[in-house]
Short mmCIF file of C-alpha atoms in Angstrom, two decimals:
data_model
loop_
_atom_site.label_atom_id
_atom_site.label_comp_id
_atom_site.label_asym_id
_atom_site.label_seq_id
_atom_site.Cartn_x
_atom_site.Cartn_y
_atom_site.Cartn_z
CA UNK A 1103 -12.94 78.70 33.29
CA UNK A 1104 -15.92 80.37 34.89
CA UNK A 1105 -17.16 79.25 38.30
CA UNK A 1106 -20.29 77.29 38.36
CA UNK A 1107 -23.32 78.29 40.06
CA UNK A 1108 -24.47 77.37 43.18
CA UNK A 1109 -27.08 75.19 43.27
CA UNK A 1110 -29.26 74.28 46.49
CA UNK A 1111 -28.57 71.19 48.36
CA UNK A 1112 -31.11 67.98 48.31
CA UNK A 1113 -33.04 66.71 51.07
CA UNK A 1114 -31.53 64.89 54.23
CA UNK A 1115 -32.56 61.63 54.82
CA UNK A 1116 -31.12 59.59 57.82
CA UNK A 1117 -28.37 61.54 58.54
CA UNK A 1118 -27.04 61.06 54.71
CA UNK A 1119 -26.59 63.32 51.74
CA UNK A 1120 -28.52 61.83 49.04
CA UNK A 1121 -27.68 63.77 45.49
CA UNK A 1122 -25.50 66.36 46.85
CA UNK A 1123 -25.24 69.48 44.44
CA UNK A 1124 -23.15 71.65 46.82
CA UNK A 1125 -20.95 71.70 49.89
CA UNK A 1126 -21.50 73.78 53.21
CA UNK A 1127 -19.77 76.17 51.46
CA UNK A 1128 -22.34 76.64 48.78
CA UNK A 1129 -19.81 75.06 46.31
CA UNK A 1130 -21.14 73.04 43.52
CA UNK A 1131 -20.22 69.15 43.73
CA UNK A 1132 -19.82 67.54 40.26
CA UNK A 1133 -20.33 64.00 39.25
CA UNK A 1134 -17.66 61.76 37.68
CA UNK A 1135 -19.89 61.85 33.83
CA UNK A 1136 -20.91 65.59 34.68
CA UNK A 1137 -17.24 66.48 34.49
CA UNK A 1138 -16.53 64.47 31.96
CA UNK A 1139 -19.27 65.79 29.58
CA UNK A 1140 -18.43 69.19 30.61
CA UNK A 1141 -14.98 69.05 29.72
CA UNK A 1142 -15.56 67.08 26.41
CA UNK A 1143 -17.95 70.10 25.35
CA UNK A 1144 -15.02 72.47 26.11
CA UNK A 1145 -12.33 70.98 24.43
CA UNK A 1146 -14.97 69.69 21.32
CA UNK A 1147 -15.91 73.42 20.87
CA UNK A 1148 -12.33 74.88 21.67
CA UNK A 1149 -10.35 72.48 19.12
CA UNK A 1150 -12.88 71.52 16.30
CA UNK A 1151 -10.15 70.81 14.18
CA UNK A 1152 -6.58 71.36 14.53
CA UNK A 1153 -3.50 69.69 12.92
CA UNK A 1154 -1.03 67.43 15.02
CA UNK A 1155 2.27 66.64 14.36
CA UNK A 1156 4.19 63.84 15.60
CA UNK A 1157 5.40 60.42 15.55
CA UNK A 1158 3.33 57.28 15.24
CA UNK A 1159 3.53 54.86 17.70
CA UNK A 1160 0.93 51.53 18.60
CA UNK A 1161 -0.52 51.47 15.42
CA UNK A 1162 -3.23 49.02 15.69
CA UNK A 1163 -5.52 48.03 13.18
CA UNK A 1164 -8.70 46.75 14.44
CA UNK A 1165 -11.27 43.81 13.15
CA UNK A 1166 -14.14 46.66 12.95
CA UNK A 1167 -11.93 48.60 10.50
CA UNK A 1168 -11.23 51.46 12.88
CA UNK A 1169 -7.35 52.24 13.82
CA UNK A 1170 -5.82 53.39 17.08
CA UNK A 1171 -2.22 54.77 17.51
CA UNK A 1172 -0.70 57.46 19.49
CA UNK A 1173 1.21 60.49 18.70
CA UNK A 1174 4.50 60.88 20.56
CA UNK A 1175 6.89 64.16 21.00
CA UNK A 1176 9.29 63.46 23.82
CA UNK A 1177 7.88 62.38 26.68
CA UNK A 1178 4.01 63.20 26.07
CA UNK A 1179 1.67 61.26 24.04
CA UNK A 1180 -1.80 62.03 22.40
CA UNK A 1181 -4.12 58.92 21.47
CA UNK A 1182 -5.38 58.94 17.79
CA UNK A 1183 -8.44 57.29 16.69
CA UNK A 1184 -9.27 56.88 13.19
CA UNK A 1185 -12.69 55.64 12.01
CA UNK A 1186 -13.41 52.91 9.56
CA UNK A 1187 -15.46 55.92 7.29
CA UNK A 1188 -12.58 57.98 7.51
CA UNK A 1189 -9.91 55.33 6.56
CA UNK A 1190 -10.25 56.25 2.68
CA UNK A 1191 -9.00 59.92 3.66
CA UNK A 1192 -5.54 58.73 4.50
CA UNK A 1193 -3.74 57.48 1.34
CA UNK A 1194 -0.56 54.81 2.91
CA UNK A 1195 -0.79 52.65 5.55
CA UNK A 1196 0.51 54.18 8.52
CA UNK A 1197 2.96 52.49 10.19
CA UNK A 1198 5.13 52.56 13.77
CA UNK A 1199 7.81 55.03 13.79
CA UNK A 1200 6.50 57.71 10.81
CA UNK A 1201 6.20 61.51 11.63
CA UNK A 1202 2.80 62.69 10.25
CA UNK A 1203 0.33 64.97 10.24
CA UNK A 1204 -2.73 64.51 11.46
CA UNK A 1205 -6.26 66.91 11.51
CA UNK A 1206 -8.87 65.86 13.39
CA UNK A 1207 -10.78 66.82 16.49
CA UNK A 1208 -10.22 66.74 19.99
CA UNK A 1209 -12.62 64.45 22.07
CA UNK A 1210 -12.69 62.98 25.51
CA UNK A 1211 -13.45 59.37 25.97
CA UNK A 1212 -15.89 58.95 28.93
CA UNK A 1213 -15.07 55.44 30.15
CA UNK A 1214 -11.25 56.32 30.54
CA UNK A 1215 -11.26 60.43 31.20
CA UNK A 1216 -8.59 60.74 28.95
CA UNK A 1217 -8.68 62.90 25.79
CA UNK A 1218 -7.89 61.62 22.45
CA UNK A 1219 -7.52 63.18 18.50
CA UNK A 1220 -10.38 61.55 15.97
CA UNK A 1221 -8.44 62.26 12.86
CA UNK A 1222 -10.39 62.59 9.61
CA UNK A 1223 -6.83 63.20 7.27
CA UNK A 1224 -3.19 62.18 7.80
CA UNK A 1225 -0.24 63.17 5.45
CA UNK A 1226 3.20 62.43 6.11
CA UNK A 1227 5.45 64.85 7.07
CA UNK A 1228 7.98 65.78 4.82
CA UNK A 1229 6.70 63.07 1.74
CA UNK A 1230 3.93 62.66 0.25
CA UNK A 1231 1.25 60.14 1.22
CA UNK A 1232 1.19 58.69 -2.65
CA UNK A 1233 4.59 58.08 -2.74
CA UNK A 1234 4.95 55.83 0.77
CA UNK A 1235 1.77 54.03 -0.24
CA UNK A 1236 3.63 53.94 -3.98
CA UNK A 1237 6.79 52.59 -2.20
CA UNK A 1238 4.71 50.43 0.62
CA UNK A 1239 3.03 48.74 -2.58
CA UNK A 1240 6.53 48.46 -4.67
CA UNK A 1241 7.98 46.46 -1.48
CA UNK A 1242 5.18 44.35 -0.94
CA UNK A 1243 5.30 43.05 -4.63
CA UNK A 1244 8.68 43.16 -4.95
CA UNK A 1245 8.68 40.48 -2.17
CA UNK A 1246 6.01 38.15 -3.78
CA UNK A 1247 8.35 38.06 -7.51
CA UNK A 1248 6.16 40.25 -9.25
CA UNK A 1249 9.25 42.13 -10.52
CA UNK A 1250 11.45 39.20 -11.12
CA UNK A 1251 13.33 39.07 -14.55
CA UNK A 1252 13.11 35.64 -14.93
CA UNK A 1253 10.11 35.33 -14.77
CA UNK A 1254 8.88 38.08 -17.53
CA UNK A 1255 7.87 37.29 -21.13
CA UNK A 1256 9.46 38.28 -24.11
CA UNK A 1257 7.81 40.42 -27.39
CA UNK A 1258 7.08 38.64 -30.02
CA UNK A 1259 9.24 39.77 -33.16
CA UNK A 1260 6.33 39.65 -35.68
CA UNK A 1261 3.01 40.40 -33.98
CA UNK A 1262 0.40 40.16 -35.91
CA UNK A 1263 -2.50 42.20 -33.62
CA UNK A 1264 -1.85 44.49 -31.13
CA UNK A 1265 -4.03 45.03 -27.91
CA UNK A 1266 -4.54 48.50 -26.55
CA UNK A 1267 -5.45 49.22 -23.32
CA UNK A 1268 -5.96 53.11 -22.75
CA UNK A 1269 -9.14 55.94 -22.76
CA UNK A 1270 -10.56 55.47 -26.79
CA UNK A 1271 -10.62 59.97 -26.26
CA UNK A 1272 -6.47 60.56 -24.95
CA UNK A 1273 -3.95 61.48 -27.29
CA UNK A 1274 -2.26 58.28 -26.07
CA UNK A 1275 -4.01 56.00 -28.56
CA UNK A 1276 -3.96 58.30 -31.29
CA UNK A 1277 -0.21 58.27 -31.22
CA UNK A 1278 -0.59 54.64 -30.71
CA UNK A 1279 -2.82 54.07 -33.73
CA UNK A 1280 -0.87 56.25 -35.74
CA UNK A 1281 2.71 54.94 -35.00
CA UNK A 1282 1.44 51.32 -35.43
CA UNK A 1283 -0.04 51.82 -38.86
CA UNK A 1284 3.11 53.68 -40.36
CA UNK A 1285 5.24 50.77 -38.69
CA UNK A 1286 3.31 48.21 -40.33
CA UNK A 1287 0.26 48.48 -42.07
CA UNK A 1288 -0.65 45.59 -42.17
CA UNK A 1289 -1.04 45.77 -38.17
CA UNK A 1290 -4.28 44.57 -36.79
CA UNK A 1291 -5.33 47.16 -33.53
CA UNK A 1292 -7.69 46.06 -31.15
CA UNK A 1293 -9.15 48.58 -28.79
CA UNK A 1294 -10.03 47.96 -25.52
CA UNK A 1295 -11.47 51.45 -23.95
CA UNK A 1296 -10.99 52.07 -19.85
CA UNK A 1297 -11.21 54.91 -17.47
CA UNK A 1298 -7.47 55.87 -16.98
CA UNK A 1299 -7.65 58.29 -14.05
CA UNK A 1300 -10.26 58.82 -11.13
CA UNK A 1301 -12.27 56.10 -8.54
CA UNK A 1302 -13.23 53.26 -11.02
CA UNK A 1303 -9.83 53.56 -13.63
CA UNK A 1304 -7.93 50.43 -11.78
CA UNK A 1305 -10.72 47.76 -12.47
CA UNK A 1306 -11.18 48.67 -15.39
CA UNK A 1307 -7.78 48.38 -16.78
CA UNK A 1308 -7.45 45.10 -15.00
CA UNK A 1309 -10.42 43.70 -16.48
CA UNK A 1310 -9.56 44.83 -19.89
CA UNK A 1311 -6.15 42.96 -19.16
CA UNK A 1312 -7.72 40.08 -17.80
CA UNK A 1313 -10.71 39.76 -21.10
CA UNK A 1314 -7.85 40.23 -23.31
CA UNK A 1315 -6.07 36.69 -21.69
CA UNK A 1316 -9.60 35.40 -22.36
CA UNK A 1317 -10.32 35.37 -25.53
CA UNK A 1318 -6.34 35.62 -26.97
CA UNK A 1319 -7.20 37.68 -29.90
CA UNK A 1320 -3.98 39.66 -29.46
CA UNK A 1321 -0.07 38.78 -29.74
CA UNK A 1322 0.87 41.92 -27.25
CA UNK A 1323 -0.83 44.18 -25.19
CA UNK A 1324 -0.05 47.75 -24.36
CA UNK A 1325 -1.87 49.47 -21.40
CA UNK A 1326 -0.62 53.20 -20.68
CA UNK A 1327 -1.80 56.31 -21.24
CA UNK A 1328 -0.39 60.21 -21.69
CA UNK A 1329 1.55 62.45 -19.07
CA UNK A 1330 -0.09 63.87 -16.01
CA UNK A 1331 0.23 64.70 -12.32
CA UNK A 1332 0.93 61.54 -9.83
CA UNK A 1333 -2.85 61.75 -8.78
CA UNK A 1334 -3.96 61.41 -12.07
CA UNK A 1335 -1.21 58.25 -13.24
CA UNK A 1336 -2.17 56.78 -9.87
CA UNK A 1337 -4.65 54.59 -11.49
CA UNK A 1338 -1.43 52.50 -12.62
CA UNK A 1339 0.04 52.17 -9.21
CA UNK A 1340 -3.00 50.05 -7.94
CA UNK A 1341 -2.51 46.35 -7.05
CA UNK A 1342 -5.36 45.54 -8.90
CA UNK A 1343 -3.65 46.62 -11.62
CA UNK A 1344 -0.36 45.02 -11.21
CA UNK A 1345 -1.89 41.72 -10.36
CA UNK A 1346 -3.77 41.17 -13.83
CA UNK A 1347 0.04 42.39 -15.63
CA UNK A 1348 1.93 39.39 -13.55
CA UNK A 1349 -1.38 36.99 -14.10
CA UNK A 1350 -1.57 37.96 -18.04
CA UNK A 1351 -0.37 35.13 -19.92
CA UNK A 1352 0.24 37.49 -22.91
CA UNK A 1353 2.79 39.73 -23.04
CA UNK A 1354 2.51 43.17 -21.15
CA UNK A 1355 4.22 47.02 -22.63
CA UNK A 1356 3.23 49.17 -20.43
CA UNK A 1357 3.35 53.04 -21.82
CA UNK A 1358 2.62 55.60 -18.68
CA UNK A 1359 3.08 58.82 -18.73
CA UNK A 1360 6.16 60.54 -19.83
CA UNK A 1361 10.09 58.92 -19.68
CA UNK A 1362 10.42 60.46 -16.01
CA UNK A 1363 7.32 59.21 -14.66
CA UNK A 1364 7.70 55.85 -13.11
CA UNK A 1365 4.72 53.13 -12.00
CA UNK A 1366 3.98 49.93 -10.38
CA UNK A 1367 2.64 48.88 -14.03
CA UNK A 1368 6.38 49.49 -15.26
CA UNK A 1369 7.98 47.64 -13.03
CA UNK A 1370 5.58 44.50 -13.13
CA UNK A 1371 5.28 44.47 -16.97
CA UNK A 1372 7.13 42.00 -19.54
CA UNK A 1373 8.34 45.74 -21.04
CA UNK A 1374 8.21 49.52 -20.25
CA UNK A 1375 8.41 51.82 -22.37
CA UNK A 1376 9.03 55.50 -22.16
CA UNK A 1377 5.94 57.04 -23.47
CA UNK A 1378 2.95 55.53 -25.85
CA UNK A 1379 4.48 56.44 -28.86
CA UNK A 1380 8.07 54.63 -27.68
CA UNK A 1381 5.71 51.21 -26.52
CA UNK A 1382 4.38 51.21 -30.49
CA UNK A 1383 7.70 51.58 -31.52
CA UNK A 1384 8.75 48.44 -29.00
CA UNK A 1385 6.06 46.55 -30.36
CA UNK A 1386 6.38 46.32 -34.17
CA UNK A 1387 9.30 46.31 -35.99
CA UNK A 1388 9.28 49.36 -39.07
CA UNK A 1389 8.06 47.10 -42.21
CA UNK A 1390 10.27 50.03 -44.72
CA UNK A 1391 13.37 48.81 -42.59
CA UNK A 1392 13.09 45.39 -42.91
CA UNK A 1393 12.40 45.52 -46.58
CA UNK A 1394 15.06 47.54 -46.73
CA UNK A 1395 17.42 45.14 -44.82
CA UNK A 1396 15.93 42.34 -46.79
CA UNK A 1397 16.74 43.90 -50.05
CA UNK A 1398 19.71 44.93 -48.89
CA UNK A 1399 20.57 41.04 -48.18
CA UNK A 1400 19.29 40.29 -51.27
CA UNK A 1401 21.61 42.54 -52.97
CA UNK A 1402 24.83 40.89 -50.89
CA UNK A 1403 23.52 37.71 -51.75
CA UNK A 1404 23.06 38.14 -55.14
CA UNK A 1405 26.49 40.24 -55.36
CA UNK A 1406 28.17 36.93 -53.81
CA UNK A 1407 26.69 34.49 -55.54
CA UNK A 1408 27.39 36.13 -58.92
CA UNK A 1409 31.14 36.49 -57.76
CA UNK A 1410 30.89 32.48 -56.96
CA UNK A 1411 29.77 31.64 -60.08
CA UNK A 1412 32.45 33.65 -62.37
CA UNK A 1413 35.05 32.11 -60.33
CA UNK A 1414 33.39 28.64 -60.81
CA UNK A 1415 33.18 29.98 -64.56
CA UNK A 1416 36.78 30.46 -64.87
CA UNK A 1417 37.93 27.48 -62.67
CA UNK A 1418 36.02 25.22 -65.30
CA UNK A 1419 37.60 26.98 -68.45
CA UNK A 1420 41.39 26.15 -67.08
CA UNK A 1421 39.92 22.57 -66.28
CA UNK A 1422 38.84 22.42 -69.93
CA UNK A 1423 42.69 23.66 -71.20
CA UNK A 1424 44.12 20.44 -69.37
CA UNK A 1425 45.00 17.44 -71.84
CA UNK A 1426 43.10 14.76 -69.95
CA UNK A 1427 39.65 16.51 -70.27
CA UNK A 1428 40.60 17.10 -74.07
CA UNK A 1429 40.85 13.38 -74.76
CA UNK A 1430 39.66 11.69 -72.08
CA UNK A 1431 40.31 7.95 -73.39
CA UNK A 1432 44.23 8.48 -72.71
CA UNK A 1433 43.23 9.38 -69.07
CA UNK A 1434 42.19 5.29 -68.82
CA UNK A 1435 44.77 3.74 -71.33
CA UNK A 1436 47.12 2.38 -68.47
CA UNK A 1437 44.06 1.35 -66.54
CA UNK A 1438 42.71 -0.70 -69.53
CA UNK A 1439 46.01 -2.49 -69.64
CA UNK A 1440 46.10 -3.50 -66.32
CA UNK A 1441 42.78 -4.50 -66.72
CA UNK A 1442 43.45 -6.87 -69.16
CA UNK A 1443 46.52 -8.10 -67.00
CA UNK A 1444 44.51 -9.06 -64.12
CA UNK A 1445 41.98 -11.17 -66.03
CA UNK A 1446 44.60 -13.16 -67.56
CA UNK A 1447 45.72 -13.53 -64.06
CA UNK A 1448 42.87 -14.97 -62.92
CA UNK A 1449 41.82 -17.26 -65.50
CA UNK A 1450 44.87 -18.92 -65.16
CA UNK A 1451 44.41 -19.28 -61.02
CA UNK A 1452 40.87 -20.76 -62.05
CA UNK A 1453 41.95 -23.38 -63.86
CA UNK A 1454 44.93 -24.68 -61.55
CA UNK A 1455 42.57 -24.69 -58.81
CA UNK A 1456 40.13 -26.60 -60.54
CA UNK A 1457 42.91 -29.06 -61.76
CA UNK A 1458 44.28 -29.47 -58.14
CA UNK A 1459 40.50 -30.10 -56.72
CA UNK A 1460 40.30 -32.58 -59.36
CA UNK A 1461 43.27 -34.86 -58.36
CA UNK A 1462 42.52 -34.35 -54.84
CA UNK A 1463 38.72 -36.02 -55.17
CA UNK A 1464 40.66 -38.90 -57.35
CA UNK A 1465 43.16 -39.63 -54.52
CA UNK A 1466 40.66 -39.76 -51.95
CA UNK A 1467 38.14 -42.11 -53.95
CA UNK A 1468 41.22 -44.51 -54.25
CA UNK A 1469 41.54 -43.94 -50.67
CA UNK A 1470 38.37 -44.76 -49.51
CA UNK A 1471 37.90 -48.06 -51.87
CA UNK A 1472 41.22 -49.42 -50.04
CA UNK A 1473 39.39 -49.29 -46.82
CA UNK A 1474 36.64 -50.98 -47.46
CA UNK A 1475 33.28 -49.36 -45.63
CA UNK A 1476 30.89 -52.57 -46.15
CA UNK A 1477 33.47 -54.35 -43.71
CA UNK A 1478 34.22 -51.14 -41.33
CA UNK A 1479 30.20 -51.17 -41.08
CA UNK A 1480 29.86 -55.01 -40.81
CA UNK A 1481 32.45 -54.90 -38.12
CA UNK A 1482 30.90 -52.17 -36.41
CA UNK A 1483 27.59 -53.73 -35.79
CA UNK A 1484 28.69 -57.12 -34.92
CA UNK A 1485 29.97 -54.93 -31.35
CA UNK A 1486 26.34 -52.50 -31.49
CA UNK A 1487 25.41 -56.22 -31.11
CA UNK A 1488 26.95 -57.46 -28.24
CA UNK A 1489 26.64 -54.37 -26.73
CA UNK A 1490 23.08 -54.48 -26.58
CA UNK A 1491 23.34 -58.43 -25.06
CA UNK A 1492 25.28 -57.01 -22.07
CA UNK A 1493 22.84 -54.33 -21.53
CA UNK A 1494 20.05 -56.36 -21.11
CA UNK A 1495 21.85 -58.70 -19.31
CA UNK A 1496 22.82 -56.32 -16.78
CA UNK A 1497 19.26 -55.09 -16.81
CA UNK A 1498 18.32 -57.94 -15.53
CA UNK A 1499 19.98 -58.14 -12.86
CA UNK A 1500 19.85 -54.98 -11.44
CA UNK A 1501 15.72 -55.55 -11.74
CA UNK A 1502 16.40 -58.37 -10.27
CA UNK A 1503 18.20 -57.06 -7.26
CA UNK A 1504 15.50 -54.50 -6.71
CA UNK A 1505 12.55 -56.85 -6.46
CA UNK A 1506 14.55 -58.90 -3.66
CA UNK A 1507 15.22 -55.56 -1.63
CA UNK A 1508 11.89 -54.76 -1.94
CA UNK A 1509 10.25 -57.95 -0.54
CA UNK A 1510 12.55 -57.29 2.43
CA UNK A 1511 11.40 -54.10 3.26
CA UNK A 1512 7.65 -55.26 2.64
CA UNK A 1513 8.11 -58.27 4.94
CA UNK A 1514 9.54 -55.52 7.59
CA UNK A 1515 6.70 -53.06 6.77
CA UNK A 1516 3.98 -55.81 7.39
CA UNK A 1517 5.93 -56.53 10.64
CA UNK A 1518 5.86 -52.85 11.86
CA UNK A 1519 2.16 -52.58 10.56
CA UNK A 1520 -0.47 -52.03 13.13
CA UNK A 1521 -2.45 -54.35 11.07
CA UNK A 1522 -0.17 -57.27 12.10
CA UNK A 1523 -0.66 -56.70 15.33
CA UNK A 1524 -3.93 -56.03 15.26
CA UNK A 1525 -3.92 -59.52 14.25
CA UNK A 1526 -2.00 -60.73 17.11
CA UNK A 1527 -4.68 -59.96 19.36
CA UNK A 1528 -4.88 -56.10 20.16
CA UNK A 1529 -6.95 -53.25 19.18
CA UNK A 1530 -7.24 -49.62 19.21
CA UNK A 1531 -9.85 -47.65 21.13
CA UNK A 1532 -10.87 -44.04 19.79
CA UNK A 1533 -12.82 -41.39 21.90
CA UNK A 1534 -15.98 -39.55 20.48
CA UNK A 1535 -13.46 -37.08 18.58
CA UNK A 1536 -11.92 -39.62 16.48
CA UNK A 1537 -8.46 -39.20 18.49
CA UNK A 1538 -6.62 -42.61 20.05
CA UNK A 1539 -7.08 -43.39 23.62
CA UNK A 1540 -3.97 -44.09 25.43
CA UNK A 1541 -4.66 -42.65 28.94
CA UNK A 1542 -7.98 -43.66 30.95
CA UNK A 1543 -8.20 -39.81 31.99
CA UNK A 1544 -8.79 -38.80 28.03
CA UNK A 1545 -12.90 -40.40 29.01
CA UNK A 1546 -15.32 -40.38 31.27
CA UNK A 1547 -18.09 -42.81 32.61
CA UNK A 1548 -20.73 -43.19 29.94
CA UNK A 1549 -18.44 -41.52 27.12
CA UNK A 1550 -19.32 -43.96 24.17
CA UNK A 1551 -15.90 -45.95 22.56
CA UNK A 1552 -15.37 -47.41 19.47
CA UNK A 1553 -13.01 -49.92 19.46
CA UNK A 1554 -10.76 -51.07 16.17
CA UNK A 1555 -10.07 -55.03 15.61
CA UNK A 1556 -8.12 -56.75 12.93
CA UNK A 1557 -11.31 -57.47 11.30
CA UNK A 1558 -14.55 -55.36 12.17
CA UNK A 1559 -15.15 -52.38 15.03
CA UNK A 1560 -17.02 -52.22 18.65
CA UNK A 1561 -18.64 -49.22 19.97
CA UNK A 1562 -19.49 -49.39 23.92
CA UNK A 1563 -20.30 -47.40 26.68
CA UNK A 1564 -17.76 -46.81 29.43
CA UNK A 1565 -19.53 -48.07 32.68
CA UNK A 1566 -16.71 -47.46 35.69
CA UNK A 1567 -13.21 -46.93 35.31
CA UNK A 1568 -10.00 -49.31 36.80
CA UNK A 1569 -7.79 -46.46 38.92
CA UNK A 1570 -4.28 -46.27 38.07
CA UNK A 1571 -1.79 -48.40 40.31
CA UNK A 1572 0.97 -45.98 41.60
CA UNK A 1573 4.19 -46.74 40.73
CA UNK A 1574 6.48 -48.43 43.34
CA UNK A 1575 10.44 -48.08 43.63
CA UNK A 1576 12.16 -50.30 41.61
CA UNK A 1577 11.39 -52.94 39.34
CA UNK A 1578 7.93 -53.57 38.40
CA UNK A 1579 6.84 -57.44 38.93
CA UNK A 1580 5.15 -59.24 36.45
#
């Protein structure tokens, strides 16, 4: 680097150098932000952009939207700063540990004095940057289920209307279309047209996903589209994308690209299919084949049951040769005998029974006249009689007994009863609170009293009270 120039040194005041600019030797003095901002120029202007290569390290995504990592390579390390507007340049998520690539310019930054890279591109080193965000992406939703088995939906066997989710212009749909229609013609195709490559494909083909869950015009929906570069299928390898497959409620083919070519949509969806043309063939089953297999049934049915019947036929005809089906009243002769054998049989039980139930009512009649039942009944009531006598005698008594108990226990009621004594002279006193005074410290002077007699009540005014006489040892005199 060239020498500066001298400049002239300031003004002297009190002994101090105020604003130096050079020494005694006519060297130039710099300041800390002169230095810096010269040396910032000369590496901006000497490295305007230059590739790095290295490996990542502190990766650090920031709030703002800016990241900051460092490049390592043994034992020296360049800081890497990536701005939020240049974030759509790099194509995976960079991550601790990856050796990249990385263009950008050098820079100092002033409040530190250190140097640092401001990358505008990234690429891996050695892969590309779509396939780690492709397999970043295929890990993150392989963790949430979205590829699960169990949870996928199964093709209808007889779909009635078929959803198609491609560009209305690719040769996609027209193979579609045409595949569909020779399949069954009878198929109904419903059309709805997207972007399939470039900026806005992704939402679109979500969307067109998501309206077709809406309104549920279809039975199965196929979203794909023809072969092409993994920029251009990349449209099928967004999450927006995947998300509206593993939300959609109807069932998902999806029909990308050629049978090598492999997307997030495939793994997602209920079904992948090879190419467009294989998904139309997944989807409907050729109507010539089954009415083919049908007839062919039909034929094996028909063959059997004709075989079924000329066996029957000829079963029947040797049933017809036997000598029981030529006169059938033989088959029954024996039968008709032992008919007529059991109903002589019978008649003759009915009438001994009936002659046996007869004498049997005779003997007890004469039975029943030797005993008499006007006398059994006469006897019997003379003793319902004099049972009810000794009943009411006893009665009696016990009612008796009662009443004399009770008197006793009223004459020792009316004893106990503080009526009685009442009427031997004594009384009850109640405070103002209704309750019974037994203690001259329940009142006070001038509490009013009311006092109970046997007959009538007092109410007075306490005027002094009587203290208590302590007790003395021993027995109280009288």
């Amino acid at each position: 680097m060239a020498r500066p120039k001298k400049k002239s040194s300031s003004a002297v005041s009190n002994g101090v150098t105020a604003n130096a600019t050079a020494n005694t030797n006519g060297e130039k003095i710099f300041g800390v932000s002169e230095i810096t901002r010269d040396i910032k120029g000369l590496l901006e202007s000497s490295f305007p952009s230059v590739w790095v290569e290295g490996e990542l390290s502190r990766v650090t995504d920031h709030p703002s939207g800016h990241m900051y990592m460092a490049l390592k390579e043994g034992n020296d390390v360049l800081d890497v700063t990536v701005w939020r507007s240049s974030r759509k340049q790099i194509k995976f998520q960079p991550e601790t540990g990856m050796q990249v690539i990385v263009r950008g310019r050098i820079s100092v930054y002033g409040p530190y004095g250190k140097y640092q890279l401001i990358a505008d591109k990234m690429e891996p080193a050695g892969i590309g940057a779509l396939q780690i965000k492709f397999e970043q992406l295929k890990k993150k939703l392989a963790a949430k289920g979205y590829f699960d088995e169990e949870r996928k939906k199964p093709v209808p066997e007889f779909p009635s209307t078929i959803g198609v989710v491609t560009s209305p212009s690719g040769a996609a749909f027209r193979d579609i279309a045409r595949i569909l229609k020779r399949r069954d013609p009878g198929i109904r195709i419903i059309l709805a047209p997207v972007l399939v490559e470039g900026a806005g494909a992704a939402p679109q083909i979500a969307e067109a996903i998501g309206d077709f869950n809406k309104y549920k015009k279809v039975d199965v929906i196929i979203a794909g589209r023809g072969g092409g570069s993994p920029e251009s299928l990349w449209a099928f390898n967004e999450e927006t994308v995947a998300d509206a497959i593993f939300k959609s409620k109807i069932p998902v083919i999806s029909a990308v690209g050629h049978e090598i070519d492999f997307t997030i949509a495939d793994f997602v969806s209920d079904l992948r299919a090879s190419t467009p043309s294989a998904a139309a063939e997944l989807a409907v089953k050729n109507r010539i084949d089954l009415i083919s297999a049908v007839n062919s049934f039909f034929a094996r049915l028909s063959g059997a049951v004709y075989s079924t019947v000329r066996e029957l036929k000829a079963a029947l005809r040797e049933l017809a040769k036997r000598p029981v089906l030529a006169d059938p009243a033989r088959f029954f002769e024996n039968d008709r005998r032992l008919v007529d054998e059991y109903f002589v049989r019978l008649a003759n039980a009915v009438r001994r029974n009936r002659h046996e139930t007869h004498n049997r009512i005779n003997s007890l009649a004469k039975h029943l006249k030797l005993l008499r039942p006007s006398l059994v009944i006469k006897r019997h009531g003379d003793n319902v009689a004099n049972l009810k006598t000794l009943l009411m005698r006893s009665w009696e008594s016990h009612l008796l007994n009662k009443k004399r108990r009770l008197e006793k226990l009223g004459e020792k009621l009316h004893a106990l009863s503080p009526v009685n004594i009442l009427e031997r002279g004594y009384s009850i006193t109640y405070g103002t609170d209704g309750s019974i005074i037994k203690d001259q410290s329940q009142i006070s002077v001038g509490d009013e009293i009311r006092v109970k007699l046997s007959k009538g009540e007092l109410y007075s005014n306490v005027t002094h009270k009587r203290p208590q006489k302590a007790k003395k040892d021993g027995p109280e005199k009288l």
